[in-house]
Coordinates of C-alpha atoms in Angstrom, one line a residue:
M35 CA 0.0 0.0 0.0
G36 CA 1.4 3.4 -1.0
V37 CA 0.9 6.6 -2.8
V38 CA 2.5 7.0 -6.3
A39 CA 2.4 9.8 -8.8
K40 CA 1.1 7.8 -11.8
G41 CA -0.7 4.6 -12.8
N42 CA -4.2 3.2 -13.5
W43 CA -6.6 1.8 -11.0
S44 CA -8.7 -1.3 -11.3
P45 CA -10.8 -2.5 -8.3
L46 CA -11.3 -6.2 -7.8
L47 CA -14.1 -7.7 -5.7
S48 CA -13.7 -11.2 -4.4
G49 CA -15.4 -13.4 -1.9
P50 CA -19.0 -14.8 -1.6
K51 CA -20.5 -11.4 -2.3
A52 CA -18.3 -10.4 -5.2
G53 CA -20.7 -11.5 -7.9
T54 CA -23.6 -9.7 -6.2
W55 CA -21.7 -6.5 -5.8
R56 CA -20.6 -6.5 -9.4
A57 CA -24.2 -7.0 -10.7
W58 CA -25.5 -4.3 -8.4
A59 CA -22.7 -1.9 -9.4
A60 CA -23.4 -2.5 -13.1
G61 CA -27.1 -1.8 -12.7
C62 CA -26.5 1.5 -10.8
A63 CA -23.6 2.7 -12.8
L64 CA -25.8 4.8 -15.1
G65 CA -27.7 6.4 -12.2
W66 CA -24.6 7.2 -10.3
A67 CA -22.9 8.6 -13.4
L68 CA -25.6 11.3 -13.5
C69 CA -24.9 12.3 -9.9
A70 CA -22.0 14.0 -8.4
T71 CA -19.1 11.8 -7.5
A72 CA -19.6 12.6 -3.8
V73 CA -22.8 13.7 -2.0
Q74 CA -21.6 16.4 0.5
A75 CA -22.3 20.0 1.3
S76 CA -18.7 21.0 1.6
P77 CA -16.3 19.2 -0.9
I78 CA -14.0 16.6 0.6
P79 CA -10.4 17.9 0.5
F80 CA -9.1 15.4 -2.0
G81 CA -7.0 17.9 -3.9
E82 CA -4.8 16.3 -6.6
R83 CA -3.6 13.4 -4.5
Q84 CA -2.8 10.1 -6.3
V85 CA -3.3 6.8 -4.6
D86 CA -1.9 3.3 -5.3
M87 CA -3.5 0.7 -3.0
T88 CA -3.6 -3.1 -3.2
V89 CA -6.0 -4.8 -0.8
R90 CA -7.3 -8.4 -0.4
E91 CA -10.4 -9.3 1.5
Q92 CA -10.2 -6.1 3.5
P93 CA -13.5 -4.9 5.2
I94 CA -14.9 -1.8 3.6
A95 CA -14.8 0.1 6.9
A96 CA -11.1 -0.6 7.4
F97 CA -10.4 0.2 3.8
L98 CA -12.0 3.6 4.2
Q99 CA -10.0 4.3 7.3
D100 CA -6.8 3.6 5.5
F101 CA -7.9 5.5 2.4
F102 CA -8.7 8.7 4.2
G103 CA -5.8 8.2 6.6
T104 CA -3.4 8.7 3.7
M105 CA -4.9 12.2 3.3
D106 CA -5.0 13.0 7.0
V107 CA -8.8 13.4 6.8
P108 CA -10.9 12.0 9.7
V109 CA -13.6 9.6 8.7
S110 CA -16.7 8.1 10.5
V111 CA -18.0 4.9 8.9
S112 CA -21.6 3.8 9.8
S113 CA -22.1 0.4 11.2
G114 CA -24.5 -0.3 8.4
V115 CA -21.7 -0.2 5.8
K116 CA -20.8 -3.9 5.1
G117 CA -18.6 -5.7 2.6
A118 CA -15.0 -6.6 1.6
V119 CA -12.7 -5.0 -0.9
N120 CA -10.2 -6.8 -3.2
G121 CA -8.0 -5.3 -5.9
V122 CA -5.5 -2.7 -6.9
F123 CA -6.6 1.0 -6.8
R124 CA -4.5 3.5 -8.7
G125 CA -5.4 7.0 -9.7
T126 CA -6.7 10.2 -8.2
A127 CA -8.2 9.9 -4.7
E128 CA -11.5 11.5 -5.9
K129 CA -11.9 8.9 -8.7
V130 CA -11.0 6.0 -6.4
F131 CA -13.5 7.0 -3.8
S132 CA -16.2 7.5 -6.4
S133 CA -15.6 4.0 -7.6
I134 CA -16.0 2.6 -4.1
Q135 CA -19.2 4.6 -3.6
R136 CA -20.8 3.2 -6.8
S137 CA -19.7 -0.3 -6.1
F138 CA -21.0 -0.4 -2.5
G139 CA -23.9 2.1 -2.9
L140 CA -22.5 4.4 -0.3
M141 CA -23.2 8.1 0.5
A142 CA -20.8 10.5 2.1
Y143 CA -21.3 13.8 4.0
Y144 CA -18.4 16.2 4.9
D145 CA -19.3 18.6 7.7
G146 CA -16.1 20.5 7.4
A147 CA -14.1 18.4 9.8
V148 CA -15.1 14.7 9.4
V149 CA -16.2 12.6 6.4
H150 CA -19.3 10.6 7.4
V151 CA -20.0 7.5 5.3
Y152 CA -23.4 5.9 5.5
T153 CA -26.0 3.9 3.5
P154 CA -29.1 5.3 1.8
A155 CA -31.3 3.4 4.4
E156 CA -30.0 5.7 7.1
V157 CA -31.5 8.9 5.6
T158 CA -34.0 10.3 8.2
T159 CA -36.5 13.1 8.6
R160 CA -37.1 15.1 11.8
T161 CA -39.4 18.0 12.8
F162 CA -38.3 20.7 15.2
A163 CA -41.1 22.7 16.9
M164 CA -40.3 26.4 16.7
R165 CA -41.7 29.7 15.4
Q166 CA -41.6 30.3 11.7
G167 CA -39.3 33.3 12.1
D168 CA -36.8 31.1 14.1
A169 CA -37.1 28.3 11.5
R170 CA -36.1 30.7 8.7
Q171 CA -33.2 32.0 10.7
V172 CA -31.9 28.4 11.2
I173 CA -32.1 27.8 7.4
N174 CA -30.1 31.0 6.7
T175 CA -27.5 29.9 9.3
A176 CA -27.2 26.4 7.7
R177 CA -26.8 28.0 4.3
D178 CA -24.1 30.2 5.5
M179 CA -22.3 27.3 7.1
N180 CA -22.6 25.4 3.8
I181 CA -24.0 22.2 5.5
M182 CA -27.0 21.8 3.0
D183 CA -27.0 20.1 -0.3
S184 CA -29.5 18.3 -2.6
R185 CA -29.8 15.3 -0.3
N186 CA -29.7 17.2 3.0
T187 CA -32.5 19.8 3.0
L188 CA -34.5 22.1 5.3
R189 CA -38.0 23.5 4.9
V190 CA -40.6 25.4 7.0
S191 CA -43.9 23.7 7.6
Q192 CA -47.1 25.6 7.1
S193 CA -48.3 25.0 10.7
G194 CA -45.0 26.2 12.2
G195 CA -41.9 24.2 12.7
L196 CA -38.7 23.2 10.9
I197 CA -38.4 19.9 8.9
A198 CA -34.9 18.5 8.3
S199 CA -34.3 15.6 5.9
G200 CA -30.9 14.0 5.4
N201 CA -28.3 11.8 7.1
R202 CA -28.0 11.5 10.8
R203 CA -25.0 13.9 11.2
F204 CA -26.8 16.6 9.2
V205 CA -30.0 16.2 11.3
D206 CA -27.9 16.4 14.5
L207 CA -26.2 19.7 13.3
V208 CA -29.7 21.2 12.5
G209 CA -30.8 20.2 16.0
E210 CA -27.9 22.1 17.6
L211 CA -28.6 25.1 15.4
A212 CA -32.4 25.0 16.4
S213 CA -31.6 24.7 20.1
G214 CA -29.2 27.7 19.9
Q215 CA -31.7 29.8 17.9
Q216 CA -34.5 29.1 20.4
S217 CA -32.3 30.1 23.3
Q218 CA -31.4 33.3 21.6
S219 CA -35.0 34.0 20.5
T220 CA -36.2 33.4 24.1
T221 CA -33.8 36.0 25.4
L222 CA -34.2 38.6 22.6
A223 CA -37.8 37.9 21.5
P224 CA -39.8 41.0 20.7
V225 CA -42.7 41.6 23.0
G226 CA -46.1 43.2 22.1
F227 CA -48.8 44.6 24.3
K228 CA -52.5 45.0 23.8
V229 CA -55.2 46.6 26.0
Y230 CA -58.8 45.6 25.8
Y231 CA -61.4 47.9 27.3
L232 CA -64.4 45.8 28.2
K233 CA -67.9 47.1 28.1
Y234 CA -70.1 44.3 29.4
A235 CA -67.9 41.7 31.0
W236 CA -65.8 42.2 34.2
A237 CA -62.0 42.1 33.7
Q238 CA -61.4 40.8 37.3
D239 CA -63.2 38.2 39.3
V240 CA -66.4 39.4 41.0
S241 CA -67.5 37.8 44.3
A242 CA -70.6 38.2 46.3
Q243 CA -71.6 36.7 49.7
Y244 CA -75.2 35.7 50.5
G245 CA -75.4 34.4 54.0
G246 CA -73.1 31.4 54.2
T247 CA -72.6 31.2 50.4
V248 CA -69.8 32.7 48.4
T249 CA -70.5 33.1 44.7
V250 CA -67.6 34.1 42.4
I251 CA -68.1 35.1 38.7
P252 CA -64.8 34.6 36.9
G253 CA -63.6 37.7 34.9
V254 CA -62.2 37.7 31.4
A255 CA -58.6 37.6 32.8
S256 CA -59.4 34.3 34.7
I257 CA -61.1 32.8 31.7
L258 CA -58.1 33.6 29.5
R259 CA -55.8 32.1 32.1
S260 CA -57.7 28.9 32.3
L261 CA -57.9 28.5 28.5
L262 CA -54.2 29.2 28.0
T263 CA -53.0 26.9 30.8
A264 CA -52.8 23.2 30.1
Q265 CA -55.7 21.6 32.0
R266 CA -54.6 17.9 32.2
G267 CA -58.0 16.6 33.1
N268 CA -58.4 18.8 36.2
P269 CA -62.0 19.9 36.6
S270 CA -62.9 23.6 36.9
P271 CA -63.1 24.9 40.5
A272 CA -66.5 25.4 42.0
L273 CA -67.7 29.0 41.7
T274 CA -70.4 28.6 44.3
Q275 CA -70.0 27.1 47.7
Y276 CA -73.3 26.3 49.3
R277 CA -74.0 25.6 52.9
G278 CA -74.4 21.9 53.6
A279 CA -77.5 20.3 55.0
S280 CA -75.7 19.4 58.3
E281 CA -73.1 21.4 60.1
P282 CA -69.8 19.6 60.7
G283 CA -69.3 21.2 64.1
L284 CA -69.7 24.3 66.2
R285 CA -66.2 24.8 67.6
G286 CA -64.3 27.4 65.5
Q287 CA -67.1 28.2 63.2
G288 CA -68.1 31.5 64.7
L289 CA -66.8 35.0 65.4
A290 CA -63.6 33.8 67.1
R291 CA -62.4 32.1 63.9
Q292 CA -63.3 35.1 61.7
G293 CA -60.6 37.2 63.5
T294 CA -57.8 34.8 62.6
L295 CA -58.0 34.4 58.9
G296 CA -54.4 35.3 58.2
A297 CA -53.7 37.8 55.5
A298 CA -57.3 38.5 54.8
G299 CA -57.8 40.1 58.2
A300 CA -61.1 39.9 60.0
N301 CA -63.2 40.0 56.8
P302 CA -64.1 36.5 55.9
M303 CA -65.3 37.7 52.4
Q304 CA -61.7 38.6 51.4
A305 CA -60.4 35.3 52.5
S306 CA -63.0 33.4 50.5
A307 CA -62.4 35.4 47.4
E308 CA -58.6 34.8 47.7
T309 CA -59.2 31.1 48.0
V310 CA -61.3 30.9 44.9
Q311 CA -58.9 33.2 43.1
Q312 CA -56.0 30.8 43.9
A313 CA -58.1 27.9 42.7
W314 CA -58.3 29.6 39.3
G315 CA -54.5 29.8 39.1
G316 CA -54.2 33.5 40.0
R317 CA -52.0 35.2 42.5
P318 CA -53.7 36.2 45.8
G319 CA -54.0 39.9 46.3
A320 CA -53.6 42.8 44.0
V321 CA -51.1 45.6 43.6
G322 CA -52.2 49.0 42.6
G323 CA -55.6 47.9 41.6
V324 CA -54.2 45.5 39.0
Q325 CA -54.9 41.8 39.3
V326 CA -51.9 39.9 37.9
A327 CA -52.1 36.5 36.2
T328 CA -49.2 34.8 34.4
V329 CA -49.4 32.0 31.8
D330 CA -46.4 29.9 30.8
A331 CA -46.0 30.3 27.0
A332 CA -44.6 26.8 26.8
L333 CA -48.1 25.5 27.6
L334 CA -49.8 27.3 24.8
E335 CA -51.0 24.8 22.2
G336 CA -50.9 25.6 18.5
L337 CA -48.8 28.7 19.0
G338 CA -45.4 27.2 18.9
A339 CA -42.9 26.3 21.6
A340 CA -41.2 28.7 24.0
S341 CA -39.1 28.3 27.2
V342 CA -40.1 29.2 30.7
A343 CA -38.3 32.6 30.5
N344 CA -40.7 33.7 27.7
Q345 CA -44.0 34.1 29.4
A346 CA -47.3 35.5 28.3
R347 CA -49.0 37.8 30.8
V348 CA -52.6 38.6 31.3
E349 CA -53.5 41.4 33.7
A350 CA -56.9 42.8 34.8
D351 CA -57.0 46.5 35.5
T352 CA -59.9 47.0 37.9
R353 CA -59.6 50.8 37.6
L354 CA -60.4 50.8 33.8
N355 CA -62.1 47.4 33.6
A356 CA -59.6 46.5 31.0
V357 CA -57.5 43.4 30.2
I358 CA -53.9 43.9 29.4
V359 CA -52.2 41.2 27.3
R360 CA -48.4 40.8 26.8
D361 CA -47.3 38.2 24.3
L362 CA -45.3 37.7 21.2
P363 CA -46.5 40.0 18.3
E364 CA -47.6 37.1 16.1
R365 CA -49.8 35.7 18.9
L366 CA -51.7 38.9 19.8
P367 CA -54.3 38.5 17.0
Y368 CA -55.5 35.3 18.5
Y369 CA -56.8 37.3 21.5
D370 CA -59.0 39.7 19.5
E371 CA -61.8 37.4 18.4
L372 CA -61.8 35.5 21.7
I373 CA -62.2 38.6 23.9
K374 CA -64.7 40.1 21.4
S375 CA -66.8 36.9 21.8
L376 CA -66.6 37.1 25.6
D377 CA -67.5 40.8 25.9
I378 CA -71.1 40.8 24.6
E379 CA -74.1 42.6 25.9
P380 CA -76.2 40.2 28.0
Q381 CA -80.0 40.2 28.1
A382 CA -81.5 42.1 31.0
L383 CA -84.5 40.8 32.9
E384 CA -86.7 42.0 35.7
I385 CA -87.7 39.1 37.9
E386 CA -90.7 39.5 40.2
A387 CA -91.2 36.9 42.9
T388 CA -94.6 36.8 44.5
I389 CA -94.9 34.7 47.7
I390 CA -98.4 33.7 48.5
D391 CA -99.9 31.8 51.5
L392 CA -103.1 30.0 51.0
S393 CA -105.2 28.7 53.9
T394 CA -106.5 25.4 52.5
D395 CA -108.7 24.9 55.6
K396 CA -110.6 28.1 55.0
L397 CA -111.0 27.2 51.3
R398 CA -112.8 24.0 52.3
E399 CA -114.9 25.8 54.9
M400 CA -116.0 28.5 52.5
G401 CA -116.5 26.1 49.7
I402 CA -114.2 28.1 47.4
N403 CA -113.3 26.2 44.2
W404 CA -111.7 28.5 41.7
R405 CA -109.7 28.2 38.5
L406 CA -107.9 30.4 36.0
S407 CA -107.7 29.6 32.4
G408 CA -106.3 31.1 29.2
D409 CA -104.9 30.2 25.8
R410 CA -101.7 28.7 27.3
Y411 CA -102.4 28.1 30.9
S412 CA -104.9 26.7 33.4
F413 CA -104.9 26.8 37.2
L414 CA -107.4 25.1 39.4
F415 CA -107.7 24.8 43.2
G416 CA -110.6 22.7 44.5
N417 CA -111.7 19.3 45.8
G418 CA -112.7 17.7 42.5
T419 CA -116.5 17.6 43.2
A420 CA -119.2 18.4 40.8
S421 CA -119.5 21.9 42.2
D422 CA -116.4 22.8 40.3
T423 CA -118.3 22.3 37.0
S424 CA -119.4 25.9 36.9
L425 CA -115.8 27.0 37.0
L426 CA -114.6 24.8 34.3
G427 CA -116.6 25.9 31.3
S428 CA -116.9 23.2 28.7
T429 CA -114.0 21.1 30.1
P430 CA -115.2 18.0 32.0
V431 CA -114.3 18.1 35.6
Q432 CA -113.0 14.5 35.5
S433 CA -110.4 15.4 33.0
I434 CA -108.7 17.7 35.5
T435 CA -109.7 16.6 39.0
P436 CA -110.9 13.1 39.6
A437 CA -113.6 13.2 42.3
G438 CA -113.0 12.0 45.7
E439 CA -109.2 12.6 45.8
G440 CA -109.2 15.6 48.0
G441 CA -107.4 18.9 47.6
F442 CA -104.8 19.3 44.9
M443 CA -103.0 21.9 42.8
S444 CA -102.4 21.6 39.0
L445 CA -100.5 24.1 36.9
V446 CA -99.8 25.0 33.3
L447 CA -97.5 28.0 32.9
G448 CA -99.0 31.2 31.8
G449 CA -99.2 34.9 32.5
R450 CA -99.4 36.3 36.0
N451 CA -101.9 39.2 35.8
N452 CA -105.1 37.2 36.0
F453 CA -103.7 34.9 38.6
V454 CA -102.6 37.7 40.9
A455 CA -106.0 39.4 40.4
R456 CA -107.7 36.2 41.6
I457 CA -105.4 36.0 44.6
N458 CA -106.2 39.6 45.5
A459 CA -109.9 38.7 45.5
L460 CA -109.3 35.7 47.8
Q461 CA -107.2 37.9 50.0
N462 CA -110.1 40.1 50.7
K463 CA -112.0 37.1 52.0
G464 CA -109.1 36.1 54.3
V465 CA -108.3 32.9 52.2
A466 CA -105.0 34.1 50.6
R467 CA -102.3 36.4 51.7
I468 CA -99.5 37.9 49.6
V469 CA -96.5 37.7 51.9
S470 CA -94.1 39.7 49.7
S471 CA -93.6 40.7 46.1
P472 CA -90.0 41.7 45.6
Q473 CA -88.6 42.8 42.2
V474 CA -85.0 42.7 41.1
M475 CA -83.2 43.3 37.8
T476 CA -80.6 40.9 36.7
L477 CA -78.8 39.7 33.6
S478 CA -79.0 36.4 31.7
N479 CA -77.0 33.7 33.4
V480 CA -76.6 35.9 36.5
E481 CA -78.2 34.7 39.7
A482 CA -80.9 36.9 41.4
L483 CA -81.4 36.4 45.1
F484 CA -84.4 37.2 47.4
D485 CA -83.4 36.6 51.0
T486 CA -85.4 37.3 54.2
N487 CA -83.9 35.7 57.2
K488 CA -83.9 35.9 61.0
S489 CA -80.7 35.1 62.9
F490 CA -79.7 34.5 66.5
Y491 CA -76.4 33.5 68.0
V492 CA -75.7 30.5 70.1
R493 CA -72.9 30.8 72.7
V494 CA -70.5 28.0 72.6
A495 CA -68.2 27.8 75.6
G496 CA -64.6 26.6 75.1
R497 CA -61.7 26.1 77.3
E498 CA -60.1 29.5 76.9
Q499 CA -62.6 31.4 74.8
V500 CA -66.3 31.7 74.1
D501 CA -67.4 31.4 70.5
L502 CA -70.7 32.5 68.9
Y503 CA -72.4 30.4 66.3
K504 CA -74.8 32.0 63.9
V505 CA -78.1 30.3 63.2
S506 CA -80.4 31.7 60.5
A507 CA -83.8 30.7 59.1
G508 CA -86.2 32.4 56.7
T509 CA -87.1 32.5 53.1
S510 CA -84.4 32.4 50.4
L511 CA -85.1 32.3 46.7
R512 CA -82.4 32.1 44.1
V513 CA -83.3 32.4 40.4
T514 CA -80.8 32.0 37.6
P515 CA -82.3 32.9 34.2
H516 CA -80.9 31.9 30.8
V517 CA -82.4 33.6 27.8
F518 CA -82.0 32.1 24.3
Q519 CA -83.8 32.3 21.0
E520 CA -85.3 29.2 19.3
G521 CA -86.4 30.1 15.9
S522 CA -88.7 33.1 16.2
D523 CA -89.6 32.4 19.9
V524 CA -87.7 33.7 22.9
R525 CA -87.5 31.2 25.7
I526 CA -86.2 31.4 29.2
K527 CA -84.7 28.6 31.2
L528 CA -85.0 29.1 34.9
L529 CA -82.8 27.4 37.6
V530 CA -84.8 27.9 40.9
Q531 CA -83.6 27.1 44.4
I532 CA -86.0 27.8 47.2
E533 CA -85.4 27.4 50.9
D534 CA -88.1 28.2 53.3
G535 CA -88.1 27.8 57.1
G536 CA -88.5 29.5 60.4
I537 CA -87.5 29.4 64.1
N538 CA -89.9 27.3 66.2
G539 CA -89.6 28.8 69.7
A540 CA -92.2 26.4 71.1
S541 CA -89.9 23.4 70.5
Q542 CA -86.4 23.6 72.0
V543 CA -83.4 21.4 72.5
D544 CA -81.0 22.4 75.3
S545 CA -82.9 25.7 75.5
I546 CA -82.1 26.3 71.8
P547 CA -85.1 26.7 69.5
I548 CA -85.6 24.3 66.6
V549 CA -85.0 25.6 63.1
E550 CA -87.4 24.3 60.4
R551 CA -86.2 24.3 56.8
S552 CA -87.8 23.1 53.6
S553 CA -86.1 23.3 50.2
I554 CA -87.0 23.0 46.5
N555 CA -84.6 22.8 43.6
T556 CA -86.0 22.7 40.1
Q557 CA -85.6 23.8 36.6
A558 CA -88.2 25.0 34.1
L559 CA -88.4 26.2 30.5
I560 CA -90.9 28.9 29.8
G561 CA -91.6 31.4 27.0
A562 CA -91.3 35.1 27.1
G563 CA -94.2 36.6 29.1
E564 CA -95.0 33.4 31.0
S565 CA -94.7 32.7 34.7
L566 CA -93.7 29.8 36.8
L567 CA -95.8 28.8 39.8
I568 CA -94.2 26.5 42.4
G569 CA -96.2 25.0 45.3
G570 CA -96.0 22.1 47.7
M571 CA -94.6 23.8 50.9
V572 CA -97.2 23.1 53.5
K573 CA -97.1 24.3 57.0
E574 CA -99.4 22.9 59.7
S575 CA -99.9 24.6 63.0
S576 CA -102.1 23.8 66.0
S577 CA -103.0 25.8 69.1
E578 CA -104.9 25.0 72.2
G579 CA -106.5 27.7 74.4
V580 CA -108.7 27.9 77.4
S581 CA -111.0 30.9 78.2
K582 CA -112.5 30.9 81.7
V583 CA -113.9 33.1 84.4
P584 CA -111.3 33.7 87.1
F585 CA -111.7 31.4 90.1
L586 CA -115.1 30.1 89.0
G587 CA -113.5 28.3 86.0
D588 CA -111.2 26.4 88.3
I589 CA -114.0 24.8 90.4
P590 CA -114.0 21.0 89.8
L591 CA -116.9 19.8 87.7
A592 CA -118.9 23.0 88.1
G593 CA -116.0 25.0 86.6
A594 CA -116.8 23.6 83.2
L595 CA -119.8 25.9 83.1
F596 CA -117.5 28.9 83.4
R597 CA -114.8 28.0 80.8
S598 CA -114.4 27.0 77.2
N599 CA -111.7 25.2 75.3
N600 CA -110.5 26.6 71.9
D601 CA -108.5 24.2 69.8
Q602 CA -107.4 25.4 66.4
Q603 CA -105.6 23.7 63.5
E604 CA -104.4 25.6 60.5
R605 CA -102.9 24.3 57.2
V606 CA -101.2 26.9 55.0
E607 CA -99.6 26.1 51.7
R608 CA -97.0 28.5 50.3
L609 CA -96.8 29.3 46.6
F610 CA -94.0 31.0 44.7
L611 CA -94.9 32.8 41.5
I612 CA -91.8 33.7 39.5
S613 CA -92.4 36.2 36.6
P614 CA -89.4 37.1 34.5
R615 CA -89.8 40.0 32.1
L616 CA -87.4 40.8 29.3
I617 CA -86.0 44.4 29.2
P618 CA -85.1 45.8 25.8
A619 CA -81.4 46.3 25.4
R620 CA -79.6 49.2 23.7
R621 CA -77.3 47.4 21.3
A622 CA -73.8 48.9 21.1
T623 CA -72.2 49.7 17.7
N624 CA -69.2 47.4 18.5
A625 CA -67.9 45.2 21.2
S626 CA -64.8 45.6 23.3
A627 CA -62.4 48.1 21.8
P628 CA -58.8 46.8 21.8
T629 CA -55.8 49.1 21.2
G630 CA -53.3 48.3 18.5
P631 CA -50.2 46.4 19.3
L632 CA -48.0 48.4 21.6
R633 CA -44.3 48.4 21.9
P634 CA -42.6 48.7 25.4
G635 CA -42.7 52.3 26.4
G636 CA -45.3 53.2 23.9
A637 CA -48.4 55.3 24.7
V638 CA -51.6 53.5 25.5
A639 CA -54.8 54.7 23.9
A640 CA -57.5 56.0 26.2
P641 CA -60.7 54.0 26.5
P642 CA -63.6 55.1 24.2
M643 CA -65.7 57.7 26.0
P644 CA -69.5 57.8 25.6
V645 CA -71.0 60.7 23.8
L646 CA -72.9 62.9 26.2
E647 CA -76.0 64.6 24.8
E648 CA -76.6 68.0 26.2
T649 CA -80.2 68.3 27.3
T650 CA -80.2 72.1 27.9
T651 CA -80.8 74.4 24.9
S652 CA -79.7 77.9 24.4
T653 CA -82.2 80.5 22.9
R654 CA -81.1 83.9 21.9
N655 CA -82.9 87.2 21.5
P656 CA -83.6 87.6 17.8
A657 CA -82.8 91.3 18.0
T658 CA -79.6 91.3 20.1
G659 CA -78.4 87.7 19.9
D660 CA -77.9 87.5 23.6
P661 CA -79.1 84.6 25.7
R662 CA -82.5 85.1 27.2
P663 CA -82.7 85.3 31.0
G664 CA -83.4 82.0 32.8
V665 CA -82.3 79.7 29.9
A666 CA -78.9 77.9 30.3
Q667 CA -76.5 77.5 27.4
G668 CA -75.1 74.2 26.3
L669 CA -71.6 73.2 27.4
G670 CA -68.9 74.7 25.3
E671 CA -71.4 76.9 23.4
Q672 CA -70.3 80.5 22.9
A673 CA -72.2 83.5 21.7
P674 CA -71.1 84.8 18.3

């Protein structure tokens, strides 16, 4: 083996695979002749070197090591390269290596330092997740480094990312460039800002406390945070915490515990709101009226990959009711349509709840059997006897109230005006009594609460302190309406929760009065203009009294002539008539008004201000043009 200055080369293949290699080489000779002698990005430094090598049954990997060793060029031969070399090789190093490539079907890649020899089966494809801008920068860097060629290529996918196709060494080089580009992009990535001034939705979480229940309505900032954060099967936190049917214990549940709630101070409402806020992933507390929420950009799906150092931020400014978004400029447009869909004008409703007490005993005594009917409703209260026929018109009594089954109540939804008018007529006779008729305005999907309670405190003695436990009872009505349109009809879905009770001072346990509670939870679907009537809460009371003449009524036997016993029993059924009424809304010209993308340090546009219409008018004297006495001029108006 040696290097000479002249001579011809003639490779010889021997061994069991010699015939196979010759046939394969002859079939591929034409195809390889159309290709470059070596497939590499940078040319292998053959120069004008001449080789003169004689080998016999030498493995191809060892032959390549000796071949490139004569030129002081490092070589890495893949383990997939198999075969043996026999013959005498004379000529230029470039022609000798081209002959070996054609004979064994090899591919070579020179990365500027080492020649990598591999088989066509080892060509691979790999995708790197990155932003399109970073992917183009990696391609430019690879082109400048001259590591690309026709068999080792790079391209940017339409959905974002870099696709590398080629040999293993080329793909590894691209991976190193991609990692370095992402690190540099994370540190020097441009940041954009956008401010969304909301009109109808709240930017921050809004909480309200009703008795022992805390209800939290998540703001737009919390919704964005929950959408952008990966939720790996975790359910959404409960926004309403209701009081259970049984109390777990008395110790530590009263005023003594309310003074030791930590950072929230003595106000239990602040502590409850913080707890729910933490459940939504936010930071407890606020600084300068701004509620801060951070979202790791690496968790954003469909927007590319980023490291922990590159974070998107969503802040709720309670002073302006605005949402401030900081993110990469190419991601900011994704927020526009989402926030616009969240900040829509809700349907306003006025809900009137009429609470009615009916004395069923007096109805039976008076023989009152009455009904109300209309096109879409019918209401009957009676005993199902034939005496109801006069009230039913052409409808057979058996179709509504089978005889002999006692008192009942049947209901089909309808308007409230005629029903309340009939209740007023019965009220004059002492049969019915309207307890209360509160009215409240609310929004679609926002709970309305009617609450009338009486409370007293039970003293619970401890070892070192005395605690007070609050006990409440009364009438609580919660109505959550949902307005939607089905075809040409507007319908209202009602979620109703009723709790009715009272404090029974006559019955006591350990000198503590018994609290009676009854509850109804139901849902109903009604049309616009209809009402929902709920009944079934019956309260029975009995009383025993004795009237007598003093001293004479206490005489045994003869005292019965001077006293009388008065035993009374009363059965009262409570009805709840819920009447929602739609309020026409003034539609705004557009929804939330975002600012344009802002650069750090740039000015922030002011929120859109409503146009104020001046109600006062200015009249002038036709002769002098001066304002007439007693008439105010409009704001900013000047006399000519």
